[in-house]
Amino acid sequence: MCWCTRDLRCRSWTRRPPPRLSPCWRRPVNLPEEVALAKEVRALARQIARAVKKPVQFMEVCGTHAHAVGRLGLRQLLPEKLTLLSGPGCPVCVTPTGEIDWALELAATPEITVATFGDMIRVPGSRQSLADLRAQGANIQVVYSPMQALELAVEHSDRQWVFIGVGFETTAPTVAATIQTAARQGADNFSVLCCHKLIPPAMRALLAAGEVRIDGFLAPGHVSAILGLEPYQAVADEYHVPCVVAGFEAHDILRALLALARQVREKRAAVENEYERTVRPEGNPLARAVMEEVFEIVDARWRGLGVLPQSGYALREKYARFDAVRRYGLRPSNAGEHPLCHCGEVLRGVRRPLDCPAFADACTPEHPLGPCMVSSEGACAASYRYERIGK
């Protein structure tokens, strides 16, 4: 009998069926391993329930965590007293409309080809998106890395190429290394629209605003692999709020939540690392050195948070010729969001995606009003895909 179709007539194999594949992971199922992991997850959920004695609110500041929580159904395992909020952990989502409009302005220039990650294509600006412009004939190229954008610029040296640099500390080192390579190669037709942001200042801004109670942070694994643990210590010390770095498997996230719950119960505020297989206390000094060589830290505008001091990257004077803002004289814009879009409130944890009146109605992945419904790391997109019931 065919393992896939249950068809007795199938002769695609004769001796034994092919290995069973897990529908979630598309890998061979190792039943003892799967059973052990399931037992560990259930045990962690029970420990969290015992550790949470009063209502607590924790916030993840990583879009990959937001989607992992939804995909793995972890909210259903958490006690009612524990609320897990989504914060400003999606780099595309925190990019303000004004910077999207910069990308649109560049893409509308005939002699410029804009290179961007796929997530940015459908993010609406104040009037349209890059996808709309591309449909009208604009030169917009989806790339998988900044280095690919540079290679295209070198290959097509008769055109100006601008890479849209969006991301946190995770992707900033690769952009910095690409700019260094462009300088060595003399690729004067290449530049970067630098929209990179830093996570720790956003965490401090949320706590300083006091708009929503945050009892602990689920710190991002990827960002922490670059930064290490030290940047979170200032958050823990100044606001007495614990921070725990987490990985992206179910047991990683639950262990981190358990560590946060225990710290709250014990009235401690420490920085812990529950992702030791990837994150070292010192982070990645080499990657940080590349960033420090190319970038300087500046005030930056965030969607939903406004201008945060020392929260963004800009190119140093040494690399100013690769700065698209300076090269093309782009002017600051204070363009706002769509009037029906509450993405800014979602990013601050003030509103859950499911509580937005436009969710799954006026705003869907096919017709998004804001980036939180577009990006693969957006909280609204995660809720739409994994938690939408009856909407």
Short mmCIF file of N, CA and C in Angstrom, two decimals, residues 61-209:
data_model
loop_
_atom_site.label_atom_id
_atom_site.label_comp_id
_atom_site.label_asym_id
_atom_site.label_seq_id
_atom_site.Cartn_x
_atom_site.Cartn_y
_atom_site.Cartn_z
N VAL A 61 9.90 40.68 22.13
CA VAL A 61 10.31 41.76 21.23
C VAL A 61 11.07 41.17 20.05
N CYS A 62 10.47 40.12 19.49
CA CYS A 62 11.08 39.42 18.36
C CYS A 62 9.96 38.84 17.51
N GLY A 63 9.91 39.24 16.23
CA GLY A 63 8.86 38.74 15.35
C GLY A 63 8.90 37.24 15.17
N THR A 64 10.09 36.65 15.21
CA THR A 64 10.18 35.19 15.09
C THR A 64 9.56 34.51 16.30
N HIS A 65 9.70 35.10 17.47
CA HIS A 65 9.02 34.57 18.65
C HIS A 65 7.51 34.66 18.49
N ALA A 66 7.02 35.79 17.98
CA ALA A 66 5.58 35.97 17.80
C ALA A 66 5.00 34.86 16.93
N HIS A 67 5.69 34.55 15.83
CA HIS A 67 5.18 33.51 14.93
C HIS A 67 5.38 32.12 15.52
N ALA A 68 6.47 31.90 16.25
CA ALA A 68 6.68 30.59 16.87
C ALA A 68 5.61 30.31 17.92
N VAL A 69 5.26 31.31 18.71
CA VAL A 69 4.22 31.14 19.73
C VAL A 69 2.90 30.77 19.07
N GLY A 70 2.56 31.44 17.97
CA GLY A 70 1.32 31.13 17.28
C GLY A 70 1.36 29.77 16.61
N ARG A 71 2.44 29.49 15.89
CA ARG A 71 2.55 28.24 15.13
C ARG A 71 2.55 27.03 16.05
N LEU A 72 3.19 27.15 17.21
CA LEU A 72 3.29 26.03 18.14
C LEU A 72 2.11 25.96 19.11
N GLY A 73 1.20 26.94 19.05
CA GLY A 73 0.03 26.93 19.92
C GLY A 73 0.38 27.08 21.39
N LEU A 74 1.42 27.86 21.69
CA LEU A 74 1.89 27.93 23.08
C LEU A 74 0.96 28.72 23.99
N ARG A 75 0.21 29.66 23.44
CA ARG A 75 -0.68 30.44 24.31
C ARG A 75 -1.73 29.54 24.97
N GLN A 76 -2.10 28.47 24.27
CA GLN A 76 -3.09 27.55 24.84
C GLN A 76 -2.52 26.76 26.02
N LEU A 77 -1.20 26.72 26.14
CA LEU A 77 -0.57 25.99 27.24
C LEU A 77 -0.31 26.87 28.45
N LEU A 78 -0.43 28.18 28.29
CA LEU A 78 -0.08 29.09 29.37
C LEU A 78 -1.26 29.29 30.32
N PRO A 79 -0.99 29.53 31.60
CA PRO A 79 -2.08 29.78 32.54
C PRO A 79 -2.78 31.10 32.24
N GLU A 80 -4.02 31.21 32.68
CA GLU A 80 -4.81 32.42 32.41
C GLU A 80 -4.17 33.66 33.01
N LYS A 81 -3.44 33.49 34.09
CA LYS A 81 -2.83 34.65 34.75
C LYS A 81 -1.62 35.19 34.00
N LEU A 82 -1.14 34.48 33.00
CA LEU A 82 0.04 34.93 32.25
C LEU A 82 -0.40 35.44 30.89
N THR A 83 -0.12 36.69 30.61
CA THR A 83 -0.40 37.30 29.31
C THR A 83 0.91 37.54 28.59
N LEU A 84 0.98 37.07 27.34
CA LEU A 84 2.18 37.27 26.53
C LEU A 84 1.86 38.29 25.44
N LEU A 85 2.49 39.46 25.53
CA LEU A 85 2.26 40.55 24.59
C LEU A 85 3.30 40.52 23.48
N SER A 86 2.91 41.04 22.32
CA SER A 86 3.86 41.25 21.23
C SER A 86 4.31 42.70 21.25
N GLY A 87 5.61 42.91 21.11
CA GLY A 87 6.17 44.25 21.12
C GLY A 87 6.77 44.64 19.79
N PRO A 88 7.67 45.61 19.79
CA PRO A 88 8.25 46.13 18.54
C PRO A 88 9.40 45.27 18.04
N GLY A 89 9.12 44.00 17.78
CA GLY A 89 10.17 43.06 17.39
C GLY A 89 10.22 42.73 15.92
N CYS A 90 9.40 43.40 15.13
CA CYS A 90 9.37 43.16 13.68
C CYS A 90 10.02 44.36 12.99
N PRO A 91 11.17 44.18 12.35
CA PRO A 91 11.89 45.34 11.78
C PRO A 91 11.12 46.05 10.68
N VAL A 92 10.43 45.30 9.84
CA VAL A 92 9.63 45.93 8.79
C VAL A 92 8.50 46.74 9.42
N CYS A 93 7.91 46.20 10.49
CA CYS A 93 6.76 46.85 11.12
C CYS A 93 7.13 48.17 11.78
N VAL A 94 8.31 48.25 12.39
CA VAL A 94 8.68 49.48 13.09
C VAL A 94 9.21 50.55 12.15
N THR A 95 9.44 50.20 10.89
CA THR A 95 9.89 51.19 9.91
C THR A 95 8.75 52.17 9.64
N PRO A 96 8.94 53.45 9.90
CA PRO A 96 7.83 54.40 9.77
C PRO A 96 7.44 54.64 8.32
N THR A 97 6.24 55.16 8.15
CA THR A 97 5.72 55.42 6.81
C THR A 97 6.63 56.35 6.03
N GLY A 98 7.23 57.33 6.71
CA GLY A 98 8.11 58.27 6.02
C GLY A 98 9.28 57.58 5.35
N GLU A 99 9.85 56.56 5.98
CA GLU A 99 10.97 55.84 5.38
C GLU A 99 10.50 54.94 4.24
N ILE A 100 9.28 54.42 4.34
CA ILE A 100 8.70 53.68 3.22
C ILE A 100 8.53 54.63 2.03
N ASP A 101 8.09 55.84 2.31
CA ASP A 101 7.93 56.83 1.24
C ASP A 101 9.27 57.19 0.60
N TRP A 102 10.35 57.19 1.38
CA TRP A 102 11.68 57.39 0.80
C TRP A 102 11.98 56.31 -0.23
N ALA A 103 11.70 55.06 0.14
CA ALA A 103 11.94 53.95 -0.79
C ALA A 103 11.10 54.11 -2.05
N LEU A 104 9.86 54.56 -1.87
CA LEU A 104 8.98 54.77 -3.03
C LEU A 104 9.51 55.90 -3.91
N GLU A 105 10.00 56.96 -3.29
CA GLU A 105 10.56 58.08 -4.06
C GLU A 105 11.76 57.63 -4.89
N LEU A 106 12.61 56.81 -4.29
CA LEU A 106 13.77 56.30 -5.02
C LEU A 106 13.34 55.38 -6.15
N ALA A 107 12.37 54.51 -5.88
CA ALA A 107 11.93 53.56 -6.89
C ALA A 107 11.25 54.24 -8.07
N ALA A 108 10.67 55.42 -7.83
CA ALA A 108 10.00 56.15 -8.90
C ALA A 108 10.97 56.91 -9.79
N THR A 109 12.25 56.93 -9.41
CA THR A 109 13.27 57.62 -10.21
C THR A 109 13.74 56.69 -11.32
N PRO A 110 13.62 57.07 -12.59
CA PRO A 110 13.88 56.15 -13.70
C PRO A 110 15.27 55.51 -13.70
N GLU A 111 16.29 56.26 -13.30
CA GLU A 111 17.66 55.72 -13.39
C GLU A 111 18.07 54.87 -12.19
N ILE A 112 17.14 54.68 -11.23
CA ILE A 112 17.46 53.92 -10.01
C ILE A 112 16.74 52.58 -10.01
N THR A 113 17.47 51.54 -9.64
CA THR A 113 16.86 50.24 -9.33
C THR A 113 16.92 50.05 -7.82
N VAL A 114 15.79 49.79 -7.23
CA VAL A 114 15.72 49.56 -5.78
C VAL A 114 15.79 48.06 -5.53
N ALA A 115 16.69 47.65 -4.65
CA ALA A 115 16.82 46.25 -4.24
C ALA A 115 16.34 46.13 -2.80
N THR A 116 15.48 45.16 -2.54
CA THR A 116 14.87 45.06 -1.22
C THR A 116 14.56 43.62 -0.87
N PHE A 117 14.43 43.35 0.41
CA PHE A 117 13.92 42.06 0.86
C PHE A 117 12.44 41.97 0.50
N GLY A 118 11.96 40.75 0.34
CA GLY A 118 10.58 40.54 -0.09
C GLY A 118 9.54 41.10 0.85
N ASP A 119 9.83 41.12 2.15
CA ASP A 119 8.86 41.62 3.13
C ASP A 119 8.46 43.07 2.87
N MET A 120 9.35 43.85 2.30
CA MET A 120 9.10 45.27 2.13
C MET A 120 8.22 45.58 0.93
N ILE A 121 8.09 44.66 0.00
CA ILE A 121 7.43 44.93 -1.27
C ILE A 121 5.99 45.40 -1.09
N ARG A 122 5.25 44.77 -0.18
CA ARG A 122 3.81 45.05 -0.07
C ARG A 122 3.47 45.97 1.09
N VAL A 123 4.48 46.49 1.78
CA VAL A 123 4.20 47.41 2.89
C VAL A 123 3.69 48.73 2.33
N PRO A 124 2.51 49.17 2.74
CA PRO A 124 1.98 50.42 2.17
C PRO A 124 2.69 51.65 2.70
N GLY A 125 3.00 52.57 1.80
CA GLY A 125 3.46 53.89 2.19
C GLY A 125 2.25 54.78 2.38
N SER A 126 2.45 56.09 2.31
CA SER A 126 1.32 56.99 2.51
C SER A 126 0.33 56.93 1.36
N ARG A 127 0.78 56.49 0.17
CA ARG A 127 -0.12 56.45 -0.99
C ARG A 127 -0.15 55.09 -1.68
N GLN A 128 0.98 54.41 -1.74
CA GLN A 128 1.03 53.13 -2.43
C GLN A 128 2.18 52.31 -1.86
N SER A 129 2.43 51.15 -2.46
CA SER A 129 3.51 50.28 -2.02
C SER A 129 4.51 50.07 -3.14
N LEU A 130 5.64 49.45 -2.81
CA LEU A 130 6.62 49.13 -3.84
C LEU A 130 6.03 48.17 -4.86
N ALA A 131 5.14 47.28 -4.42
CA ALA A 131 4.49 46.36 -5.36
C ALA A 131 3.66 47.13 -6.37
N ASP A 132 2.96 48.17 -5.92
CA ASP A 132 2.17 48.99 -6.84
C ASP A 132 3.09 49.66 -7.86
N LEU A 133 4.20 50.21 -7.38
CA LEU A 133 5.13 50.88 -8.30
C LEU A 133 5.74 49.90 -9.29
N ARG A 134 6.05 48.69 -8.82
CA ARG A 134 6.63 47.70 -9.73
C ARG A 134 5.64 47.32 -10.82
N ALA A 135 4.36 47.25 -10.45
CA ALA A 135 3.33 46.94 -11.44
C ALA A 135 3.21 48.05 -12.48
N GLN A 136 3.61 49.26 -12.09
CA GLN A 136 3.58 50.39 -13.02
C GLN A 136 4.86 50.51 -13.84
N GLY A 137 5.79 49.58 -13.62
CA GLY A 137 7.01 49.56 -14.43
C GLY A 137 8.27 50.02 -13.73
N ALA A 138 8.21 50.31 -12.44
CA ALA A 138 9.41 50.74 -11.72
C ALA A 138 10.40 49.59 -11.60
N ASN A 139 11.68 49.94 -11.52
CA ASN A 139 12.74 48.94 -11.42
C ASN A 139 12.96 48.57 -9.95
N ILE A 140 12.35 47.48 -9.54
CA ILE A 140 12.45 47.02 -8.15
C ILE A 140 12.83 45.55 -8.18
N GLN A 141 13.89 45.21 -7.48
CA GLN A 141 14.44 43.86 -7.49
C GLN A 141 14.41 43.27 -6.09
N VAL A 142 13.77 42.11 -5.92
CA VAL A 142 13.79 41.42 -4.64
C VAL A 142 15.10 40.63 -4.52
N VAL A 143 15.81 40.82 -3.42
CA VAL A 143 17.07 40.13 -3.20
C VAL A 143 17.01 39.40 -1.86
N TYR A 144 17.96 38.49 -1.67
CA TYR A 144 18.00 37.71 -0.44
C TYR A 144 19.10 38.16 0.51
N SER A 145 19.95 39.07 0.05
CA SER A 145 21.01 39.58 0.91
C SER A 145 21.51 40.89 0.33
N PRO A 146 22.10 41.75 1.16
CA PRO A 146 22.67 43.00 0.63
C PRO A 146 23.83 42.73 -0.33
N MET A 147 24.57 41.65 -0.10
CA MET A 147 25.68 41.33 -0.99
C MET A 147 25.17 40.99 -2.39
N GLN A 148 24.01 40.34 -2.49
CA GLN A 148 23.42 40.08 -3.80
C GLN A 148 23.09 41.39 -4.50
N ALA A 149 22.58 42.37 -3.74
CA ALA A 149 22.28 43.68 -4.33
C ALA A 149 23.55 44.33 -4.86
N LEU A 150 24.64 44.22 -4.11
CA LEU A 150 25.91 44.79 -4.57
C LEU A 150 26.40 44.09 -5.84
N GLU A 151 26.28 42.78 -5.87
CA GLU A 151 26.70 42.03 -7.06
C GLU A 151 25.91 42.47 -8.29
N LEU A 152 24.62 42.69 -8.11
CA LEU A 152 23.79 43.17 -9.23
C LEU A 152 24.22 44.56 -9.66
N ALA A 153 24.57 45.40 -8.68
CA ALA A 153 25.02 46.76 -9.01
C ALA A 153 26.32 46.73 -9.81
N VAL A 154 27.23 45.85 -9.43
CA VAL A 154 28.50 45.72 -10.15
C VAL A 154 28.26 45.17 -11.56
N GLU A 155 27.34 44.23 -11.65
CA GLU A 155 27.03 43.62 -12.95
C GLU A 155 26.34 44.61 -13.89
N HIS A 156 25.49 45.47 -13.32
CA HIS A 156 24.75 46.45 -14.13
C HIS A 156 25.22 47.85 -13.73
N SER A 157 26.44 48.16 -14.08
CA SER A 157 27.06 49.41 -13.63
C SER A 157 26.52 50.64 -14.34
N ASP A 158 25.64 50.45 -15.33
CA ASP A 158 25.06 51.60 -16.04
C ASP A 158 23.88 52.19 -15.28
N ARG A 159 23.47 51.54 -14.17
CA ARG A 159 22.32 52.03 -13.38
C ARG A 159 22.76 52.27 -11.94
N GLN A 160 22.00 53.14 -11.27
CA GLN A 160 22.17 53.35 -9.84
C GLN A 160 21.34 52.30 -9.09
N TRP A 161 21.94 51.70 -8.06
CA TRP A 161 21.25 50.68 -7.27
C TRP A 161 21.20 51.14 -5.81
N VAL A 162 20.01 51.03 -5.23
CA VAL A 162 19.83 51.39 -3.81
C VAL A 162 19.26 50.18 -3.08
N PHE A 163 19.98 49.73 -2.06
CA PHE A 163 19.48 48.64 -1.22
C PHE A 163 18.73 49.23 -0.04
N ILE A 164 17.52 48.73 0.22
CA ILE A 164 16.71 49.19 1.35
C ILE A 164 17.14 48.39 2.58
N GLY A 165 17.92 49.02 3.45
CA GLY A 165 18.46 48.33 4.62
C GLY A 165 17.53 48.43 5.80
N VAL A 166 16.71 47.40 6.00
CA VAL A 166 15.76 47.36 7.12
C VAL A 166 16.13 46.19 8.02
N GLY A 167 16.16 46.42 9.31
CA GLY A 167 16.47 45.33 10.22
C GLY A 167 16.95 45.83 11.57
N PHE A 168 17.23 44.87 12.45
CA PHE A 168 17.79 45.18 13.76
C PHE A 168 19.28 44.83 13.76
N GLU A 169 19.82 44.63 14.93
CA GLU A 169 21.25 44.31 15.05
C GLU A 169 21.61 43.00 14.37
N THR A 170 20.62 42.17 14.07
CA THR A 170 20.89 40.88 13.43
C THR A 170 21.40 41.05 12.01
N THR A 171 20.76 41.92 11.24
CA THR A 171 21.11 42.07 9.82
C THR A 171 22.08 43.22 9.57
N ALA A 172 22.24 44.11 10.53
CA ALA A 172 23.13 45.26 10.33
C ALA A 172 24.57 44.87 10.01
N PRO A 173 25.14 43.81 10.62
CA PRO A 173 26.52 43.46 10.27
C PRO A 173 26.71 43.09 8.81
N THR A 174 25.74 42.38 8.21
CA THR A 174 25.89 42.00 6.80
C THR A 174 25.79 43.22 5.90
N VAL A 175 24.96 44.18 6.27
CA VAL A 175 24.88 45.43 5.49
C VAL A 175 26.18 46.20 5.63
N ALA A 176 26.71 46.26 6.84
CA ALA A 176 27.98 46.97 7.06
C ALA A 176 29.11 46.33 6.25
N ALA A 177 29.16 45.00 6.25
CA ALA A 177 30.20 44.30 5.49
C ALA A 177 30.04 44.54 3.99
N THR A 178 28.79 44.63 3.54
CA THR A 178 28.54 44.90 2.12
C THR A 178 29.04 46.29 1.74
N ILE A 179 28.80 47.27 2.62
CA ILE A 179 29.27 48.63 2.35
C ILE A 179 30.80 48.67 2.31
N GLN A 180 31.44 47.95 3.20
CA GLN A 180 32.90 47.87 3.16
C GLN A 180 33.38 47.28 1.84
N THR A 181 32.69 46.24 1.37
CA THR A 181 33.06 45.61 0.10
C THR A 181 32.85 46.58 -1.06
N ALA A 182 31.74 47.32 -1.02
CA ALA A 182 31.48 48.31 -2.08
C ALA A 182 32.58 49.37 -2.12
N ALA A 183 33.05 49.76 -0.94
CA ALA A 183 34.13 50.76 -0.88
C ALA A 183 35.42 50.21 -1.49
N ARG A 184 35.73 48.96 -1.17
CA ARG A 184 36.95 48.35 -1.71
C ARG A 184 36.87 48.19 -3.23
N GLN A 185 35.66 47.85 -3.72
CA GLN A 185 35.49 47.62 -5.16
C GLN A 185 35.26 48.91 -5.94
N GLY A 186 35.03 50.00 -5.24
CA GLY A 186 34.74 51.25 -5.92
C GLY A 186 33.41 51.25 -6.64
N ALA A 187 32.42 50.58 -6.04
CA ALA A 187 31.08 50.48 -6.64
C ALA A 187 30.30 51.76 -6.36
N ASP A 188 30.58 52.80 -7.12
CA ASP A 188 29.99 54.10 -6.86
C ASP A 188 28.53 54.20 -7.30
N ASN A 189 28.01 53.18 -7.98
CA ASN A 189 26.60 53.18 -8.37
C ASN A 189 25.74 52.44 -7.35
N PHE A 190 26.32 52.14 -6.19
CA PHE A 190 25.61 51.40 -5.14
C PHE A 190 25.48 52.28 -3.90
N SER A 191 24.30 52.25 -3.28
CA SER A 191 24.09 52.97 -2.02
C SER A 191 23.05 52.23 -1.19
N VAL A 192 22.93 52.65 0.05
CA VAL A 192 22.03 51.99 1.00
C VAL A 192 21.12 53.02 1.64
N LEU A 193 19.82 52.72 1.66
CA LEU A 193 18.87 53.50 2.46
C LEU A 193 18.83 52.84 3.83
N CYS A 194 19.53 53.41 4.78
CA CYS A 194 19.74 52.77 6.08
C CYS A 194 18.57 53.06 7.02
N CYS A 195 17.80 52.02 7.31
CA CYS A 195 16.64 52.15 8.21
C CYS A 195 16.79 51.21 9.41
N HIS A 196 18.01 50.86 9.77
CA HIS A 196 18.23 49.90 10.85
C HIS A 196 17.94 50.51 12.22
N LYS A 197 17.39 49.68 13.09
CA LYS A 197 17.02 50.10 14.44
C LYS A 197 17.70 49.20 15.47
N LEU A 198 17.74 49.70 16.72
CA LEU A 198 18.33 48.97 17.84
C LEU A 198 17.23 48.61 18.84
N ILE A 199 17.23 47.35 19.29
CA ILE A 199 16.17 46.85 20.16
C ILE A 199 16.22 47.39 21.59
N PRO A 200 17.36 47.39 22.29
CA PRO A 200 17.35 47.82 23.70
C PRO A 200 16.75 49.21 23.95
N PRO A 201 17.02 50.23 23.11
CA PRO A 201 16.38 51.53 23.35
C PRO A 201 14.86 51.46 23.28
N ALA A 202 14.33 50.61 22.41
CA ALA A 202 12.87 50.48 22.32
C ALA A 202 12.31 49.85 23.59
N MET A 203 13.03 48.88 24.14
CA MET A 203 12.59 48.26 25.40
C MET A 203 12.54 49.30 26.51
N ARG A 204 13.58 50.12 26.59
CA ARG A 204 13.60 51.17 27.62
C ARG A 204 12.47 52.18 27.40
N ALA A 205 12.20 52.52 26.14
CA ALA A 205 11.14 53.49 25.84
C ALA A 205 9.78 52.97 26.27
N LEU A 206 9.52 51.69 26.06
CA LEU A 206 8.24 51.12 26.47
C LEU A 206 8.07 51.18 27.98
N LEU A 207 9.13 50.88 28.70
CA LEU A 207 9.05 50.92 30.17
C LEU A 207 8.93 52.34 30.68
N ALA A 208 9.65 53.27 30.05
CA ALA A 208 9.59 54.67 30.48
C ALA A 208 8.21 55.27 30.25
N ALA A 209 7.57 54.88 29.15
CA ALA A 209 6.24 55.41 28.84
C ALA A 209 5.20 54.92 29.83
#
